[in-house]
């Protein structure tokens, strides 16, 4: 499975009042989830970016495909026009948005490429339309199933948005051949969210919930608590 930390490089994404950048938060969170998932045997986890570099939206899909992605989770923590909007939500692809706010969010996310000055055409699939359509339908079913699993697992751990599973036309979710969701951890424009999102304990709790959702999606046992694992690189205790 592939984790996609949103934004990066010259595209900082959203920012909070105290200067937290979405691109940094997304990367740190993706690394936490990857660390959690390391404890699940039979699961290979890759990140589309592991440092502060810029990737176009198409490139994220291509990188995921090159890694043989069977699940794609794009990680974000965006801004909302109203500062009372709060909580985590999970988005899946749809030509018709679930609501106006989801549509506006997707429009902003889709502008990410413009920051780099290079706007690529939308992904052209090199398979027949009929085949791509069949795959897209199957992929959509899996994307929705995973989004529901993610919402229920996250909902046990962190504060959710009042409408936690929404749809919009996100370009980064347009792969026809693997299920994709976009996770909004919360809103950096909401004071309470921006405080909790930068709290390491909150991040750990949320990362565990995301990892449990991933494991359940693949019918694998849940990741063991990090603290309960043997520390592979720990220095030998001094006697
Ligand atoms: Zn974002």
Short mmCIF file of C-alpha atoms and ligand atoms in Angstrom, two decimals:
data_model
loop_
_atom_site.label_atom_id
_atom_site.label_comp_id
_atom_site.label_asym_id
_atom_site.label_seq_id
_atom_site.Cartn_x
_atom_site.Cartn_y
_atom_site.Cartn_z
CA UNK A 1 0.00 0.00 0.00
CA UNK A 2 1.11 3.56 -0.64
CA UNK A 3 0.86 6.57 1.66
CA UNK A 4 0.89 9.94 -0.06
CA UNK A 5 1.89 12.90 2.13
CA UNK A 6 0.10 15.85 0.48
CA UNK A 7 1.91 18.90 -0.90
CA UNK A 8 5.68 19.37 -0.43
CA UNK A 9 8.54 21.53 -1.65
CA UNK A 10 7.31 24.83 -3.11
CA UNK A 11 3.72 23.83 -2.32
CA UNK A 12 3.27 24.20 1.47
CA UNK A 13 -0.47 23.47 1.45
CA UNK A 14 -2.47 25.10 4.25
CA UNK A 15 -0.92 26.72 7.30
CA UNK A 16 -2.10 27.34 10.86
CA UNK A 17 -2.01 30.63 12.75
CA UNK A 18 1.16 29.55 14.53
CA UNK A 19 2.95 28.58 11.33
CA UNK A 20 2.43 24.81 11.11
CA UNK A 21 2.55 23.82 7.45
CA UNK A 22 0.29 21.16 6.01
CA UNK A 23 3.13 19.62 3.96
CA UNK A 24 5.23 19.01 7.12
CA UNK A 25 2.33 17.66 9.13
CA UNK A 26 1.30 15.31 6.30
CA UNK A 27 4.82 13.91 5.96
CA UNK A 28 5.31 13.42 9.71
CA UNK A 29 1.94 11.69 9.96
CA UNK A 30 2.60 9.41 6.96
CA UNK A 31 5.88 8.33 8.56
CA UNK A 32 4.05 7.50 11.80
CA UNK A 33 1.51 5.38 9.95
CA UNK A 34 4.30 3.63 8.03
CA UNK A 35 6.07 2.87 11.33
CA UNK A 36 2.84 1.42 12.76
CA UNK A 37 2.27 -0.72 9.69
CA UNK A 38 5.80 -2.12 9.81
CA UNK A 39 4.47 -4.38 12.56
CA UNK A 40 1.95 -6.02 10.20
CA UNK A 41 3.46 -9.06 8.49
CA UNK A 42 2.66 -9.39 4.80
CA UNK A 43 2.13 -5.69 4.21
CA UNK A 44 4.55 -3.55 2.19
CA UNK A 45 4.23 0.19 2.78
CA UNK A 46 5.74 2.87 0.55
CA UNK A 47 5.57 6.66 0.62
CA UNK A 48 5.25 8.80 -2.51
CA UNK A 49 7.66 11.26 -0.89
CA UNK A 50 9.94 10.84 2.12
CA UNK A 51 11.32 14.38 2.17
CA UNK A 52 10.22 17.94 1.44
CA UNK A 53 9.99 17.56 -2.33
CA UNK A 54 7.32 18.65 -4.77
CA UNK A 55 5.42 15.99 -6.74
CA UNK A 56 2.72 16.78 -9.27
CA UNK A 57 -0.63 15.08 -8.71
CA UNK A 58 -0.14 12.82 -11.75
CA UNK A 59 3.33 11.89 -10.56
CA UNK A 60 1.90 10.75 -7.21
CA UNK A 61 -0.35 8.32 -9.08
CA UNK A 62 2.52 7.16 -11.30
CA UNK A 63 4.83 6.62 -8.31
CA UNK A 64 2.10 4.65 -6.52
CA UNK A 65 1.53 2.53 -9.61
CA UNK A 66 5.25 1.87 -9.97
CA UNK A 67 5.22 0.61 -6.38
CA UNK A 68 2.38 -1.76 -7.30
CA UNK A 69 -0.12 0.04 -5.08
CA UNK A 70 -3.15 -1.95 -3.95
CA UNK A 71 -4.36 0.91 -1.75
CA UNK A 72 -3.52 4.62 -1.86
CA UNK A 73 -4.05 7.03 1.03
CA UNK A 74 -3.34 10.71 0.43
CA UNK A 75 -2.80 12.59 3.70
CA UNK A 76 -3.82 16.21 4.24
CA UNK A 77 -4.80 18.79 6.86
CA UNK A 78 -6.37 21.65 4.98
CA UNK A 79 -7.92 25.04 5.51
CA UNK A 80 -11.63 25.85 5.58
CA UNK A 81 -13.20 29.23 4.80
CA UNK A 82 -14.99 29.13 8.18
CA UNK A 83 -12.78 28.59 11.20
CA UNK A 84 -15.44 26.60 13.06
CA UNK A 85 -15.17 23.73 10.54
CA UNK A 86 -13.31 20.95 12.32
CA UNK A 87 -12.57 17.25 12.63
CA UNK A 88 -11.20 14.46 10.46
CA UNK A 89 -12.88 13.37 7.24
CA UNK A 90 -12.26 10.85 4.48
CA UNK A 91 -12.85 11.67 0.81
CA UNK A 92 -13.39 9.41 -2.17
CA UNK A 93 -13.55 10.27 -5.85
CA UNK A 94 -16.80 11.31 -7.44
CA UNK A 95 -17.70 13.40 -10.47
CA UNK A 96 -20.50 14.82 -8.33
CA UNK A 97 -19.36 16.35 -5.05
CA UNK A 98 -21.20 15.40 -1.86
CA UNK A 99 -21.47 19.06 -0.85
CA UNK A 100 -20.22 22.54 -1.74
CA UNK A 101 -17.40 22.45 0.80
CA UNK A 102 -16.06 19.17 -0.60
CA UNK A 103 -16.17 20.63 -4.11
CA UNK A 104 -14.26 23.74 -2.99
CA UNK A 105 -11.67 21.62 -1.20
CA UNK A 106 -11.08 19.44 -4.28
CA UNK A 107 -10.78 22.56 -6.46
CA UNK A 108 -8.09 23.94 -4.13
CA UNK A 109 -6.26 20.62 -3.97
CA UNK A 110 -6.35 20.29 -7.75
CA UNK A 111 -4.56 23.63 -8.00
CA UNK A 112 -1.52 22.15 -6.27
CA UNK A 113 0.25 21.64 -9.61
CA UNK A 114 -0.20 25.30 -10.54
CA UNK A 115 2.20 26.25 -7.75
CA UNK A 116 5.01 24.56 -9.66
CA UNK A 117 4.13 26.37 -12.88
CA UNK A 118 3.61 23.04 -14.66
CA UNK A 119 0.07 21.87 -15.21
CA UNK A 120 -0.05 18.36 -16.56
CA UNK A 121 -3.02 16.97 -18.44
CA UNK A 122 -5.24 14.60 -16.50
CA UNK A 123 -4.04 11.02 -16.35
CA UNK A 124 -4.70 9.25 -19.65
CA UNK A 125 -5.16 5.56 -19.11
CA UNK A 126 -3.53 3.30 -21.68
CA UNK A 127 -6.26 0.67 -21.53
CA UNK A 128 -9.50 0.54 -23.46
CA UNK A 129 -12.31 2.73 -22.14
CA UNK A 130 -14.53 -0.27 -21.43
CA UNK A 131 -11.87 -2.10 -19.46
CA UNK A 132 -10.88 1.07 -17.62
CA UNK A 133 -14.53 1.65 -16.83
CA UNK A 134 -14.98 -1.83 -15.38
CA UNK A 135 -11.84 -1.47 -13.30
CA UNK A 136 -12.89 1.98 -12.19
CA UNK A 137 -16.19 0.63 -10.93
CA UNK A 138 -14.55 -2.17 -8.99
CA UNK A 139 -11.93 0.23 -7.64
CA UNK A 140 -14.66 2.63 -6.54
CA UNK A 141 -16.37 -0.12 -4.53
CA UNK A 142 -13.11 -0.89 -2.73
CA UNK A 143 -12.37 2.81 -2.17
CA UNK A 144 -15.77 3.24 -0.53
CA UNK A 145 -15.37 0.13 1.59
CA UNK A 146 -11.99 1.33 2.80
CA UNK A 147 -13.30 4.85 3.48
CA UNK A 148 -16.05 3.37 5.68
CA UNK A 149 -13.51 1.25 7.57
CA UNK A 150 -11.30 4.28 8.02
CA UNK A 151 -14.19 6.43 9.31
CA UNK A 152 -15.22 3.82 11.89
CA UNK A 153 -11.64 3.21 13.09
CA UNK A 154 -10.72 6.89 13.22
CA UNK A 155 -14.02 7.74 14.87
CA UNK A 156 -13.04 5.59 17.86
CA UNK A 157 -9.80 7.54 18.28
CA UNK A 158 -10.20 11.19 17.25
CA UNK A 159 -12.73 13.98 16.72
CA UNK A 160 -14.48 13.56 13.37
CA UNK A 161 -16.14 16.06 11.08
CA UNK A 162 -19.95 16.03 11.30
CA UNK A 163 -19.97 14.62 7.76
CA UNK A 164 -16.97 12.26 7.84
CA UNK A 165 -17.20 10.50 4.44
CA UNK A 166 -17.52 12.88 1.52
CA UNK A 167 -16.93 12.84 -2.22
CA UNK A 168 -15.42 15.19 -4.77
CA UNK A 169 -13.38 15.24 -7.95
CA UNK A 170 -9.84 15.03 -6.56
CA UNK A 171 -7.27 14.55 -9.32
CA UNK A 172 -4.97 12.63 -7.01
CA UNK A 173 -7.69 9.97 -6.55
CA UNK A 174 -8.17 9.31 -10.26
CA UNK A 175 -6.22 6.06 -10.66
CA UNK A 176 -8.59 3.49 -12.19
CA UNK A 177 -6.58 0.49 -11.02
CA UNK A 178 -6.19 0.86 -7.25
CA UNK A 179 -8.51 2.09 -4.49
CA UNK A 180 -7.72 5.59 -3.26
CA UNK A 181 -8.91 7.82 -0.46
CA UNK A 182 -7.90 11.25 0.74
CA UNK A 183 -7.68 11.65 4.50
CA UNK A 184 -8.16 15.10 5.96
CA UNK A 185 -6.78 14.87 9.49
CA UNK A 186 -8.52 18.10 10.41
CA UNK A 187 -8.42 21.80 9.60
CA UNK A 188 -5.40 23.96 10.32
CA UNK A 189 -7.77 26.94 10.25
CA UNK A 190 -9.58 25.63 13.33
CA UNK A 191 -7.76 26.48 16.58
CA UNK A 192 -8.59 23.27 18.40
CA UNK A 193 -7.73 21.09 15.38
CA UNK A 194 -4.41 22.82 14.76
CA UNK A 195 -3.45 22.28 18.41
CA UNK A 196 -4.43 18.62 18.51
CA UNK A 197 -2.95 17.84 15.09
CA UNK A 198 0.51 18.93 16.24
CA UNK A 199 0.26 16.96 19.51
CA UNK A 200 2.45 13.82 19.27
CA UNK A 201 -0.02 11.83 21.39
CA UNK A 202 -2.89 12.74 19.09
CA UNK A 203 -0.78 11.86 16.05
CA UNK A 204 0.07 8.49 17.54
CA UNK A 205 -3.56 7.73 18.36
CA UNK A 206 -4.69 8.73 14.86
CA UNK A 207 -1.83 6.82 13.18
CA UNK A 208 -2.77 3.68 15.10
CA UNK A 209 -6.40 4.07 14.01
CA UNK A 210 -5.40 4.50 10.35
CA UNK A 211 -3.11 1.46 10.57
CA UNK A 212 -5.88 -0.65 12.07
CA UNK A 213 -8.15 0.38 9.19
CA UNK A 214 -5.49 -0.59 6.63
CA UNK A 215 -4.89 -3.96 8.30
CA UNK A 216 -8.61 -4.67 8.43
CA UNK A 217 -9.01 -3.74 4.75
CA UNK A 218 -6.41 -6.38 3.83
CA UNK A 219 -7.80 -8.91 6.36
CA UNK A 220 -4.53 -8.82 8.26
CA UNK A 221 -4.10 -8.81 12.05
CA UNK A 222 -4.03 -5.32 13.59
CA UNK A 223 -0.58 -3.79 14.13
CA UNK A 224 0.82 -4.48 17.62
CA UNK A 225 1.28 -1.43 19.84
CA UNK A 226 4.67 0.11 19.07
CA UNK A 227 5.59 0.05 22.76
CA UNK A 228 4.99 -3.71 22.93
CA UNK A 229 7.37 -4.50 20.08
CA UNK A 230 10.92 -5.63 20.59
CA UNK A 231 13.14 -2.61 19.89
CA UNK A 232 15.25 -3.76 16.97
CA UNK A 233 17.75 -0.93 17.14
CA UNK A 234 17.78 -0.32 20.87
CA UNK A 235 21.19 -0.16 22.48
CA UNK A 236 22.00 -3.02 24.85
CA UNK A 237 21.14 -2.04 28.40
CA UNK A 238 24.16 -1.21 30.54
CA UNK A 239 24.41 -3.47 33.53
ZN1 LIG B 1 -4.01 19.48 1.22
#
